[in-house]
Amino acid sequence: MNNIKSFDSLKYEEMAAELSSDYPGPKNSYAISDTAMLNYSALFDTTFQKNTFQPIQLLYFKDKDLTSYHANCFAPGINLKHLDWNTEGRFDQYIPKSAVDLEKYSIGLDQLINAIQIPVDQNKILNKDVVVFFWTRMVPISAKDLNEIMVKNATAFTKDNLPYVIYLNTDKFMSKADY
């Protein structure tokens, strides 16, 4: 685990390029503010909010509804370096089986975009599944591992209509968090 004391734009750009270069479909990357993370967390009730502060998260939206949610805390393993993201065969299908029951925790894609205040072109996500990938340089190995799994899953099952991936770096928030 890397201790992130402040946001480093050069290191962010390097890792963002590395992650997004592995994905052949439509995508965009943003470094979001610490306030954006708090706004994102506020979309959920207090029992779920602790999950929204996890270093690595993957959210799948179909028809702009959250249908699958993954976070490092739901992937068994030894520390944050060796996580089994495909536990229970979650990524053996597309859209991956959610790590949590979303019935009472579902949010809409538009709510998320508004909360974190990123400029997403609605035409680019029209009739597309959208994957939102929260990542930080604090745990680069886990971020890269999950990205690899996400890419393999998407390309294996959706070759003709790859989802739109939004990569969200949370270093600004993580640099202020007490871990």
JSON list of C-alpha atoms in Angstrom, two decimals:
[
{"chain": "A", "resi": 1, "resn": "MET", "atom": "CA", "xyz": [0.00, 0.00, 0.00]},
{"chain": "A", "resi": 2, "resn": "ASN", "atom": "CA", "xyz": [1.39, 3.37, -1.00]},
{"chain": "A", "resi": 3, "resn": "ASN", "atom": "CA", "xyz": [1.01, 6.33, 1.30]},
{"chain": "A", "resi": 4, "resn": "ILE", "atom": "CA", "xyz": [-0.39, 9.17, -0.78]},
{"chain": "A", "resi": 5, "resn": "LYS", "atom": "CA", "xyz": [0.31, 12.51, 0.86]},
{"chain": "A", "resi": 6, "resn": "SER", "atom": "CA", "xyz": [-0.93, 14.70, -1.97]},
{"chain": "A", "resi": 7, "resn": "PHE", "atom": "CA", "xyz": [-2.23, 14.54, -5.50]},
{"chain": "A", "resi": 8, "resn": "ASP", "atom": "CA", "xyz": [0.57, 14.14, -8.05]},
{"chain": "A", "resi": 9, "resn": "SER", "atom": "CA", "xyz": [-0.73, 14.98, -11.52]},
{"chain": "A", "resi": 10, "resn": "LEU", "atom": "CA", "xyz": [2.21, 13.36, -13.33]},
{"chain": "A", "resi": 11, "resn": "LYS", "atom": "CA", "xyz": [1.85, 10.05, -11.47]},
{"chain": "A", "resi": 12, "resn": "TYR", "atom": "CA", "xyz": [-1.91, 10.20, -11.96]},
{"chain": "A", "resi": 13, "resn": "GLU", "atom": "CA", "xyz": [-1.49, 10.70, -15.73]},
{"chain": "A", "resi": 14, "resn": "GLU", "atom": "CA", "xyz": [0.98, 7.80, -15.95]},
{"chain": "A", "resi": 15, "resn": "MET", "atom": "CA", "xyz": [-1.25, 5.31, -14.17]},
{"chain": "A", "resi": 16, "resn": "ALA", "atom": "CA", "xyz": [-4.44, 6.57, -15.83]},
{"chain": "A", "resi": 17, "resn": "ALA", "atom": "CA", "xyz": [-2.80, 6.04, -19.23]},
{"chain": "A", "resi": 18, "resn": "GLU", "atom": "CA", "xyz": [-1.65, 2.57, -18.21]},
{"chain": "A", "resi": 19, "resn": "LEU", "atom": "CA", "xyz": [-5.10, 1.50, -17.00]},
{"chain": "A", "resi": 20, "resn": "SER", "atom": "CA", "xyz": [-7.05, 2.96, -19.90]},
{"chain": "A", "resi": 21, "resn": "SER", "atom": "CA", "xyz": [-4.64, 1.70, -22.56]},
{"chain": "A", "resi": 22, "resn": "ASP", "atom": "CA", "xyz": [-5.63, -1.87, -21.69]},
{"chain": "A", "resi": 23, "resn": "TYR", "atom": "CA", "xyz": [-9.27, -1.21, -22.52]},
{"chain": "A", "resi": 24, "resn": "PRO", "atom": "CA", "xyz": [-10.11, -1.16, -26.26]},
{"chain": "A", "resi": 25, "resn": "GLY", "atom": "CA", "xyz": [-13.60, 0.33, -25.88]},
{"chain": "A", "resi": 26, "resn": "PRO", "atom": "CA", "xyz": [-14.89, 3.85, -25.30]},
{"chain": "A", "resi": 27, "resn": "LYS", "atom": "CA", "xyz": [-13.57, 5.44, -22.12]},
{"chain": "A", "resi": 28, "resn": "ASN", "atom": "CA", "xyz": [-12.59, 8.55, -20.27]},
{"chain": "A", "resi": 29, "resn": "SER", "atom": "CA", "xyz": [-10.49, 9.31, -17.19]},
{"chain": "A", "resi": 30, "resn": "TYR", "atom": "CA", "xyz": [-10.90, 11.90, -14.47]},
{"chain": "A", "resi": 31, "resn": "ALA", "atom": "CA", "xyz": [-9.18, 12.78, -11.22]},
{"chain": "A", "resi": 32, "resn": "ILE", "atom": "CA", "xyz": [-12.03, 13.68, -8.91]},
{"chain": "A", "resi": 33, "resn": "SER", "atom": "CA", "xyz": [-11.97, 15.95, -5.87]},
{"chain": "A", "resi": 34, "resn": "ASP", "atom": "CA", "xyz": [-12.30, 14.92, -2.26]},
{"chain": "A", "resi": 35, "resn": "THR", "atom": "CA", "xyz": [-15.65, 16.75, -2.23]},
{"chain": "A", "resi": 36, "resn": "ALA", "atom": "CA", "xyz": [-16.84, 14.63, -5.16]},
{"chain": "A", "resi": 37, "resn": "MET", "atom": "CA", "xyz": [-16.16, 11.49, -3.10]},
{"chain": "A", "resi": 38, "resn": "LEU", "atom": "CA", "xyz": [-18.24, 12.88, -0.24]},
{"chain": "A", "resi": 39, "resn": "ASN", "atom": "CA", "xyz": [-21.06, 13.74, -2.66]},
{"chain": "A", "resi": 40, "resn": "TYR", "atom": "CA", "xyz": [-20.88, 10.22, -4.10]},
{"chain": "A", "resi": 41, "resn": "SER", "atom": "CA", "xyz": [-21.05, 8.69, -0.63]},
{"chain": "A", "resi": 42, "resn": "ALA", "atom": "CA", "xyz": [-24.08, 10.81, 0.24]},
{"chain": "A", "resi": 43, "resn": "LEU", "atom": "CA", "xyz": [-26.06, 9.04, -2.51]},
{"chain": "A", "resi": 44, "resn": "PHE", "atom": "CA", "xyz": [-26.28, 5.99, -0.24]},
{"chain": "A", "resi": 45, "resn": "ASP", "atom": "CA", "xyz": [-27.66, 5.45, 3.23]},
{"chain": "A", "resi": 46, "resn": "THR", "atom": "CA", "xyz": [-25.33, 5.30, 6.20]},
{"chain": "A", "resi": 47, "resn": "THR", "atom": "CA", "xyz": [-25.14, 1.49, 6.24]},
{"chain": "A", "resi": 48, "resn": "PHE", "atom": "CA", "xyz": [-23.63, 1.46, 2.74]},
{"chain": "A", "resi": 49, "resn": "GLN", "atom": "CA", "xyz": [-21.53, 4.63, 2.88]},
{"chain": "A", "resi": 50, "resn": "LYS", "atom": "CA", "xyz": [-18.45, 2.90, 4.33]},
{"chain": "A", "resi": 51, "resn": "ASN", "atom": "CA", "xyz": [-18.22, 0.91, 1.08]},
{"chain": "A", "resi": 52, "resn": "THR", "atom": "CA", "xyz": [-18.04, 4.08, -1.00]},
{"chain": "A", "resi": 53, "resn": "PHE", "atom": "CA", "xyz": [-14.77, 5.04, 0.66]},
{"chain": "A", "resi": 54, "resn": "GLN", "atom": "CA", "xyz": [-12.98, 1.85, -0.37]},
{"chain": "A", "resi": 55, "resn": "PRO", "atom": "CA", "xyz": [-9.85, 2.41, -2.48]},
{"chain": "A", "resi": 56, "resn": "ILE", "atom": "CA", "xyz": [-11.01, 0.26, -5.40]},
{"chain": "A", "resi": 57, "resn": "GLN", "atom": "CA", "xyz": [-14.61, 0.10, -6.62]},
{"chain": "A", "resi": 58, "resn": "LEU", "atom": "CA", "xyz": [-16.27, -1.04, -9.82]},
{"chain": "A", "resi": 59, "resn": "LEU", "atom": "CA", "xyz": [-19.87, -0.12, -10.63]},
{"chain": "A", "resi": 60, "resn": "TYR", "atom": "CA", "xyz": [-21.86, -1.41, -13.61]},
{"chain": "A", "resi": 61, "resn": "PHE", "atom": "CA", "xyz": [-24.83, 0.51, -14.96]},
{"chain": "A", "resi": 62, "resn": "LYS", "atom": "CA", "xyz": [-27.37, -0.91, -17.40]},
{"chain": "A", "resi": 63, "resn": "ASP", "atom": "CA", "xyz": [-30.01, 1.48, -18.71]},
{"chain": "A", "resi": 64, "resn": "LYS", "atom": "CA", "xyz": [-28.46, 3.98, -16.27]},
{"chain": "A", "resi": 65, "resn": "ASP", "atom": "CA", "xyz": [-29.36, 1.81, -13.24]},
{"chain": "A", "resi": 66, "resn": "LEU", "atom": "CA", "xyz": [-26.70, 0.37, -10.93]},
{"chain": "A", "resi": 67, "resn": "THR", "atom": "CA", "xyz": [-26.79, -3.37, -11.51]},
{"chain": "A", "resi": 68, "resn": "SER", "atom": "CA", "xyz": [-23.47, -4.60, -10.14]},
{"chain": "A", "resi": 69, "resn": "TYR", "atom": "CA", "xyz": [-21.15, -3.30, -7.43]},
{"chain": "A", "resi": 70, "resn": "HIS", "atom": "CA", "xyz": [-17.67, -4.47, -6.44]},
{"chain": "A", "resi": 71, "resn": "ALA", "atom": "CA", "xyz": [-15.20, -3.11, -3.91]},
{"chain": "A", "resi": 72, "resn": "ASN", "atom": "CA", "xyz": [-11.95, -4.40, -2.47]},
{"chain": "A", "resi": 73, "resn": "CYS", "atom": "CA", "xyz": [-13.67, -5.11, 0.86]},
{"chain": "A", "resi": 74, "resn": "PHE", "atom": "CA", "xyz": [-15.83, -7.77, -0.87]},
{"chain": "A", "resi": 75, "resn": "ALA", "atom": "CA", "xyz": [-12.92, -9.55, -2.54]},
{"chain": "A", "resi": 76, "resn": "PRO", "atom": "CA", "xyz": [-11.29, -12.09, -0.25]},
{"chain": "A", "resi": 77, "resn": "GLY", "atom": "CA", "xyz": [-7.53, -12.29, -0.13]},
{"chain": "A", "resi": 78, "resn": "ILE", "atom": "CA", "xyz": [-4.38, -11.52, 1.74]},
{"chain": "A", "resi": 79, "resn": "ASN", "atom": "CA", "xyz": [-4.00, -7.75, 2.08]},
{"chain": "A", "resi": 80, "resn": "LEU", "atom": "CA", "xyz": [-4.83, -5.48, -0.82]},
{"chain": "A", "resi": 81, "resn": "LYS", "atom": "CA", "xyz": [-2.24, -7.03, -3.14]},
{"chain": "A", "resi": 82, "resn": "HIS", "atom": "CA", "xyz": [-3.77, -10.44, -3.71]},
{"chain": "A", "resi": 83, "resn": "LEU", "atom": "CA", "xyz": [-7.54, -10.16, -3.92]},
{"chain": "A", "resi": 84, "resn": "ASP", "atom": "CA", "xyz": [-9.84, -12.73, -5.50]},
{"chain": "A", "resi": 85, "resn": "TRP", "atom": "CA", "xyz": [-12.13, -10.43, -7.48]},
{"chain": "A", "resi": 86, "resn": "ASN", "atom": "CA", "xyz": [-13.77, -13.43, -9.16]},
{"chain": "A", "resi": 87, "resn": "THR", "atom": "CA", "xyz": [-14.81, -15.08, -5.92]},
{"chain": "A", "resi": 88, "resn": "GLU", "atom": "CA", "xyz": [-17.99, -17.12, -6.40]},
{"chain": "A", "resi": 89, "resn": "GLY", "atom": "CA", "xyz": [-17.46, -16.78, -10.17]},
{"chain": "A", "resi": 90, "resn": "ARG", "atom": "CA", "xyz": [-18.75, -13.19, -10.15]},
{"chain": "A", "resi": 91, "resn": "PHE", "atom": "CA", "xyz": [-16.93, -12.28, -13.38]},
{"chain": "A", "resi": 92, "resn": "ASP", "atom": "CA", "xyz": [-17.86, -15.48, -15.20]},
{"chain": "A", "resi": 93, "resn": "GLN", "atom": "CA", "xyz": [-20.80, -13.60, -16.71]},
{"chain": "A", "resi": 94, "resn": "TYR", "atom": "CA", "xyz": [-21.55, -10.16, -18.07]},
{"chain": "A", "resi": 95, "resn": "ILE", "atom": "CA", "xyz": [-22.72, -8.03, -16.27]},
{"chain": "A", "resi": 96, "resn": "PRO", "atom": "CA", "xyz": [-20.76, -9.57, -13.38]},
{"chain": "A", "resi": 97, "resn": "LYS", "atom": "CA", "xyz": [-22.75, -10.84, -10.43]},
{"chain": "A", "resi": 98, "resn": "SER", "atom": "CA", "xyz": [-22.84, -8.04, -7.86]},
{"chain": "A", "resi": 99, "resn": "ALA", "atom": "CA", "xyz": [-20.81, -8.51, -4.68]},
{"chain": "A", "resi": 100, "resn": "VAL", "atom": "CA", "xyz": [-23.71, -6.98, -2.72]},
{"chain": "A", "resi": 101, "resn": "ASP", "atom": "CA", "xyz": [-27.48, -7.02, -3.00]},
{"chain": "A", "resi": 102, "resn": "LEU", "atom": "CA", "xyz": [-28.33, -3.68, -4.58]},
{"chain": "A", "resi": 103, "resn": "GLU", "atom": "CA", "xyz": [-32.09, -3.82, -4.17]},
{"chain": "A", "resi": 104, "resn": "LYS", "atom": "CA", "xyz": [-32.15, -1.09, -1.53]},
{"chain": "A", "resi": 105, "resn": "TYR", "atom": "CA", "xyz": [-28.89, 0.63, -2.46]},
{"chain": "A", "resi": 106, "resn": "SER", "atom": "CA", "xyz": [-29.34, 1.30, -6.15]},
{"chain": "A", "resi": 107, "resn": "ILE", "atom": "CA", "xyz": [-28.49, 4.68, -7.62]},
{"chain": "A", "resi": 108, "resn": "GLY", "atom": "CA", "xyz": [-28.77, 6.01, -11.13]},
{"chain": "A", "resi": 109, "resn": "LEU", "atom": "CA", "xyz": [-25.87, 6.87, -13.40]},
{"chain": "A", "resi": 110, "resn": "ASP", "atom": "CA", "xyz": [-27.11, 10.44, -13.76]},
{"chain": "A", "resi": 111, "resn": "GLN", "atom": "CA", "xyz": [-27.13, 10.83, -9.97]},
{"chain": "A", "resi": 112, "resn": "LEU", "atom": "CA", "xyz": [-23.53, 9.63, -9.81]},
{"chain": "A", "resi": 113, "resn": "ILE", "atom": "CA", "xyz": [-22.37, 11.90, -12.63]},
{"chain": "A", "resi": 114, "resn": "ASN", "atom": "CA", "xyz": [-24.04, 14.90, -11.01]},
{"chain": "A", "resi": 115, "resn": "ALA", "atom": "CA", "xyz": [-22.63, 14.07, -7.58]},
{"chain": "A", "resi": 116, "resn": "ILE", "atom": "CA", "xyz": [-19.04, 13.80, -8.73]},
{"chain": "A", "resi": 117, "resn": "GLN", "atom": "CA", "xyz": [-19.40, 16.62, -11.24]},
{"chain": "A", "resi": 118, "resn": "ILE", "atom": "CA", "xyz": [-17.69, 15.18, -14.30]},
{"chain": "A", "resi": 119, "resn": "PRO", "atom": "CA", "xyz": [-18.44, 16.26, -17.88]},
{"chain": "A", "resi": 120, "resn": "VAL", "atom": "CA", "xyz": [-19.81, 13.09, -19.49]},
{"chain": "A", "resi": 121, "resn": "ASP", "atom": "CA", "xyz": [-21.09, 13.44, -23.05]},
{"chain": "A", "resi": 122, "resn": "GLN", "atom": "CA", "xyz": [-24.57, 11.87, -22.88]},
{"chain": "A", "resi": 123, "resn": "ASN", "atom": "CA", "xyz": [-24.37, 10.94, -26.58]},
{"chain": "A", "resi": 124, "resn": "LYS", "atom": "CA", "xyz": [-21.36, 8.71, -25.87]},
{"chain": "A", "resi": 125, "resn": "ILE", "atom": "CA", "xyz": [-23.21, 6.70, -23.24]},
{"chain": "A", "resi": 126, "resn": "LEU", "atom": "CA", "xyz": [-26.54, 6.51, -25.06]},
{"chain": "A", "resi": 127, "resn": "ASN", "atom": "CA", "xyz": [-27.61, 2.85, -25.40]},
{"chain": "A", "resi": 128, "resn": "LYS", "atom": "CA", "xyz": [-24.40, 1.71, -23.71]},
{"chain": "A", "resi": 129, "resn": "ASP", "atom": "CA", "xyz": [-23.67, -0.08, -20.50]},
{"chain": "A", "resi": 130, "resn": "VAL", "atom": "CA", "xyz": [-21.43, 2.10, -18.36]},
{"chain": "A", "resi": 131, "resn": "VAL", "atom": "CA", "xyz": [-18.71, 0.89, -16.01]},
{"chain": "A", "resi": 132, "resn": "VAL", "atom": "CA", "xyz": [-17.41, 3.31, -13.38]},
{"chain": "A", "resi": 133, "resn": "PHE", "atom": "CA", "xyz": [-14.01, 2.35, -12.00]},
{"chain": "A", "resi": 134, "resn": "PHE", "atom": "CA", "xyz": [-12.84, 4.13, -8.84]},
{"chain": "A", "resi": 135, "resn": "TRP", "atom": "CA", "xyz": [-9.09, 3.66, -8.37]},
{"chain": "A", "resi": 136, "resn": "THR", "atom": "CA", "xyz": [-6.17, 5.13, -6.47]},
{"chain": "A", "resi": 137, "resn": "ARG", "atom": "CA", "xyz": [-2.39, 4.93, -6.67]},
{"chain": "A", "resi": 138, "resn": "MET", "atom": "CA", "xyz": [-2.54, 3.89, -3.02]},
{"chain": "A", "resi": 139, "resn": "VAL", "atom": "CA", "xyz": [-3.13, 0.29, -4.14]},
{"chain": "A", "resi": 140, "resn": "PRO", "atom": "CA", "xyz": [-1.84, 0.11, -7.72]},
{"chain": "A", "resi": 141, "resn": "ILE", "atom": "CA", "xyz": [-1.56, -3.68, -7.90]},
{"chain": "A", "resi": 142, "resn": "SER", "atom": "CA", "xyz": [-5.20, -4.17, -6.92]},
{"chain": "A", "resi": 143, "resn": "ALA", "atom": "CA", "xyz": [-6.33, -1.48, -9.35]},
{"chain": "A", "resi": 144, "resn": "LYS", "atom": "CA", "xyz": [-4.40, -3.08, -12.20]},
{"chain": "A", "resi": 145, "resn": "ASP", "atom": "CA", "xyz": [-5.66, -6.57, -11.30]},
{"chain": "A", "resi": 146, "resn": "LEU", "atom": "CA", "xyz": [-9.29, -5.47, -11.25]},
{"chain": "A", "resi": 147, "resn": "ASN", "atom": "CA", "xyz": [-8.84, -3.51, -14.47]},
{"chain": "A", "resi": 148, "resn": "GLU", "atom": "CA", "xyz": [-7.47, -6.63, -16.16]},
{"chain": "A", "resi": 149, "resn": "ILE", "atom": "CA", "xyz": [-10.46, -8.66, -14.98]},
{"chain": "A", "resi": 150, "resn": "MET", "atom": "CA", "xyz": [-12.91, -5.96, -16.09]},
{"chain": "A", "resi": 151, "resn": "VAL", "atom": "CA", "xyz": [-11.28, -5.73, -19.53]},
{"chain": "A", "resi": 152, "resn": "LYS", "atom": "CA", "xyz": [-11.25, -9.52, -20.03]},
{"chain": "A", "resi": 153, "resn": "ASN", "atom": "CA", "xyz": [-14.88, -9.76, -18.93]},
{"chain": "A", "resi": 154, "resn": "ALA", "atom": "CA", "xyz": [-16.08, -6.94, -21.18]},
{"chain": "A", "resi": 155, "resn": "THR", "atom": "CA", "xyz": [-14.16, -8.07, -24.25]},
{"chain": "A", "resi": 156, "resn": "ALA", "atom": "CA", "xyz": [-15.18, -11.72, -23.84]},
{"chain": "A", "resi": 157, "resn": "PHE", "atom": "CA", "xyz": [-18.89, -11.03, -23.54]},
{"chain": "A", "resi": 158, "resn": "THR", "atom": "CA", "xyz": [-19.57, -7.73, -25.33]},
{"chain": "A", "resi": 159, "resn": "LYS", "atom": "CA", "xyz": [-17.29, -7.66, -28.36]},
{"chain": "A", "resi": 160, "resn": "ASP", "atom": "CA", "xyz": [-19.74, -5.78, -30.57]},
{"chain": "A", "resi": 161, "resn": "ASN", "atom": "CA", "xyz": [-20.93, -3.23, -28.01]},
{"chain": "A", "resi": 162, "resn": "LEU", "atom": "CA", "xyz": [-18.23, -2.64, -25.41]},
{"chain": "A", "resi": 163, "resn": "PRO", "atom": "CA", "xyz": [-19.37, -0.67, -22.38]},
{"chain": "A", "resi": 164, "resn": "TYR", "atom": "CA", "xyz": [-18.28, 2.91, -21.83]},
{"chain": "A", "resi": 165, "resn": "VAL", "atom": "CA", "xyz": [-15.74, 2.94, -18.99]},
{"chain": "A", "resi": 166, "resn": "ILE", "atom": "CA", "xyz": [-15.28, 5.95, -16.74]},
{"chain": "A", "resi": 167, "resn": "TYR", "atom": "CA", "xyz": [-12.03, 5.76, -14.79]},
{"chain": "A", "resi": 168, "resn": "LEU", "atom": "CA", "xyz": [-12.15, 7.88, -11.62]},
{"chain": "A", "resi": 169, "resn": "ASN", "atom": "CA", "xyz": [-8.98, 8.51, -9.67]},
{"chain": "A", "resi": 170, "resn": "THR", "atom": "CA", "xyz": [-9.55, 9.20, -5.96]},
{"chain": "A", "resi": 171, "resn": "ASP", "atom": "CA", "xyz": [-6.02, 10.23, -4.92]},
{"chain": "A", "resi": 172, "resn": "LYS", "atom": "CA", "xyz": [-7.22, 13.67, -3.81]},
{"chain": "A", "resi": 173, "resn": "PHE", "atom": "CA", "xyz": [-9.61, 12.04, -1.35]},
{"chain": "A", "resi": 174, "resn": "MET", "atom": "CA", "xyz": [-7.23, 9.26, -0.29]},
{"chain": "A", "resi": 175, "resn": "SER", "atom": "CA", "xyz": [-4.44, 11.76, 0.44]},
{"chain": "A", "resi": 176, "resn": "LYS", "atom": "CA", "xyz": [-6.67, 13.25, 3.15]},
{"chain": "A", "resi": 177, "resn": "ALA", "atom": "CA", "xyz": [-8.08, 9.99, 4.51]},
{"chain": "A", "resi": 178, "resn": "ASP", "atom": "CA", "xyz": [-6.80, 8.38, 7.69]},
{"chain": "A", "resi": 179, "resn": "TYR", "atom": "CA", "xyz": [-5.77, 4.80, 6.81]}
]
